[in-house]
XYZ file of C-alpha atoms in Angstrom:
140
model
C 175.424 112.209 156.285
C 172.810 111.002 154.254
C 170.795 107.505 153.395
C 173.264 107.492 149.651
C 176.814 107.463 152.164
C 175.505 105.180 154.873
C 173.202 103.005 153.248
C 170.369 102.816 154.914
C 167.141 101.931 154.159
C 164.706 104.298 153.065
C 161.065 103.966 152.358
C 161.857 99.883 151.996
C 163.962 100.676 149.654
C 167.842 100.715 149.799
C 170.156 103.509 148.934
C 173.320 101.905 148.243
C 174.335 101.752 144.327
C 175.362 97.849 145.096
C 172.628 96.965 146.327
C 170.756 98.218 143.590
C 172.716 96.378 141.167
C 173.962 99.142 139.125
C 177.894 100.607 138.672
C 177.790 103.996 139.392
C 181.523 104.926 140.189
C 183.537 105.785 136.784
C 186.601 103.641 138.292
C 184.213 100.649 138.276
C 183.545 101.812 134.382
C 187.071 102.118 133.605
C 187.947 98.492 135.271
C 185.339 96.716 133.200
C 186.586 98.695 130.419
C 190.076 97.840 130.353
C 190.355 94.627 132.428
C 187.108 92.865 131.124
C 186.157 91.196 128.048
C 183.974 92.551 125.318
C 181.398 90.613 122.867
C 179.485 93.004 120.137
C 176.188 92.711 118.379
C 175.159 95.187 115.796
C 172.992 96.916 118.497
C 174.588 96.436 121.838
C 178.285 95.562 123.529
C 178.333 93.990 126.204
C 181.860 94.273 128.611
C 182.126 91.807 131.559
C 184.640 91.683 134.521
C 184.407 88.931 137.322
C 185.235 90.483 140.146
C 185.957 87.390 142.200
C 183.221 87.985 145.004
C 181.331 84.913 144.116
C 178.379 85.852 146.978
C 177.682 89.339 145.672
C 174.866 89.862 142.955
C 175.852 91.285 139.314
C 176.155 94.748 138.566
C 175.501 96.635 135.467
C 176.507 99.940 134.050
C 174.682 101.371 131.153
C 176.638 103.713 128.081
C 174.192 105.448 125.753
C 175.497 108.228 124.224
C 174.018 111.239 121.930
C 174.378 109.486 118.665
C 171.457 106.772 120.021
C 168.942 109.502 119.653
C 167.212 112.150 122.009
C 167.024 112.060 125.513
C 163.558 110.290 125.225
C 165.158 107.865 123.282
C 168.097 107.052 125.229
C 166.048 106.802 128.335
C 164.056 104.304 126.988
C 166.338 102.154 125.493
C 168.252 101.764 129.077
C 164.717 101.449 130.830
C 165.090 98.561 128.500
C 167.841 97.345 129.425
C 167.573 97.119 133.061
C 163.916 95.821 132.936
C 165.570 93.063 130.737
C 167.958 92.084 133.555
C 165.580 92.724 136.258
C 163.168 90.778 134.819
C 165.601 87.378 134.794
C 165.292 87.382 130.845
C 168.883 88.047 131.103
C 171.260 86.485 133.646
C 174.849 87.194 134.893
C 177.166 84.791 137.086
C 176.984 86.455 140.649
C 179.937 88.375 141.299
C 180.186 90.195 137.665
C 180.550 93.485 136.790
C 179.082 94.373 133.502
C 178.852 97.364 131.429
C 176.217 97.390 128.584
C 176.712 100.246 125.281
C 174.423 100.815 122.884
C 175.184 101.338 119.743
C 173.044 103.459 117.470
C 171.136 100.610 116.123
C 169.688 99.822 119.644
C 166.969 102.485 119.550
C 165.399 101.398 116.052
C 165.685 97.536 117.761
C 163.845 99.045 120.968
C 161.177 101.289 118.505
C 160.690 97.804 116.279
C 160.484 94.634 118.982
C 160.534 96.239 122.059
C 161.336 94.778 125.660
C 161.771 91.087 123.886
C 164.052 92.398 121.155
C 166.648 94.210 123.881
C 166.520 91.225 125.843
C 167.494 88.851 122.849
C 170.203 90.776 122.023
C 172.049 90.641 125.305
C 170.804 87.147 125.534
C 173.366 86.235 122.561
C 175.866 88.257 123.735
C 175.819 86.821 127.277
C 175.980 83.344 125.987
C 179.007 84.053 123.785
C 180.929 84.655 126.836
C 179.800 80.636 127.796
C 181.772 79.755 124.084
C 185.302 78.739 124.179
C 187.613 80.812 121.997
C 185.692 83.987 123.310
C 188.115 86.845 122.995
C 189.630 88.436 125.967
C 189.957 92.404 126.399
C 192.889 92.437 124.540
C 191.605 90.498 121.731
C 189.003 92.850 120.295
């Protein structure tokens, strides 16, 4: 066994994708994908699923695919993205699942405003989801 299975500690640091705050398990994809709701910007979608553990901190799960740009590029846009949730610019109700895709647009966004242009983005999109008439999954 090692410090990923047990989740231990190592170096201060834990080893345990939940504890990180990131989805790492494609079923945890697919559930936010097909049970959660969806808002879209012209840069980035953003899918959300409550998963009812109210105690639990939020998750995210990143999508960039090939058609964002070169590996450099991807990498930086979800560098991006996490620092904009790490950093508190962008908030989630505990207990939510999330799952972020960027859409092509989202690397000349991250090339033209940077850190504060990613983190406005999401920023609308997570305060859609506050806006009643918001679609559900189903709805999109």
């Amino acid at each position: 066994m090692d410090a990923r299975t047990t989740g231990l500690v190592v170096g201060g640091r834990s080893r345990s994708p939940s504890r990180r705050g990131r989805l790492s398990r494609s079923a945890d994809f697919d559930r936010v994908f097909r049970q959660g709701r969806s808002q879209g910007g012209r840069e980035l979608i953003l899918y959300v699923f409550p998963r009812g553990d109210d105690q639990s901190p939020p998750r995210v799960g990143l999508s960039v695919s090939r058609k964002v740009g070169s590996a450099v590029e991807r990498n930086r846009v979800k560098r991006l993205v996490r620092e904009a949730f790490s950093s508190g610019e962008v908030t989630l109700p505990p207990g939510t699942d999330a799952v972020v895709v960027a859409r092509p647009e989202a690397r000349a966004l991250a090339e033209r405003e940077g850190m504060a242009g990613i983190a406005r983005a999401l920023g609308e999109l997570v305060e859609r989801f506050g806006e009643p008439g918001s679609p559900a999954a189903g709805e999109r």
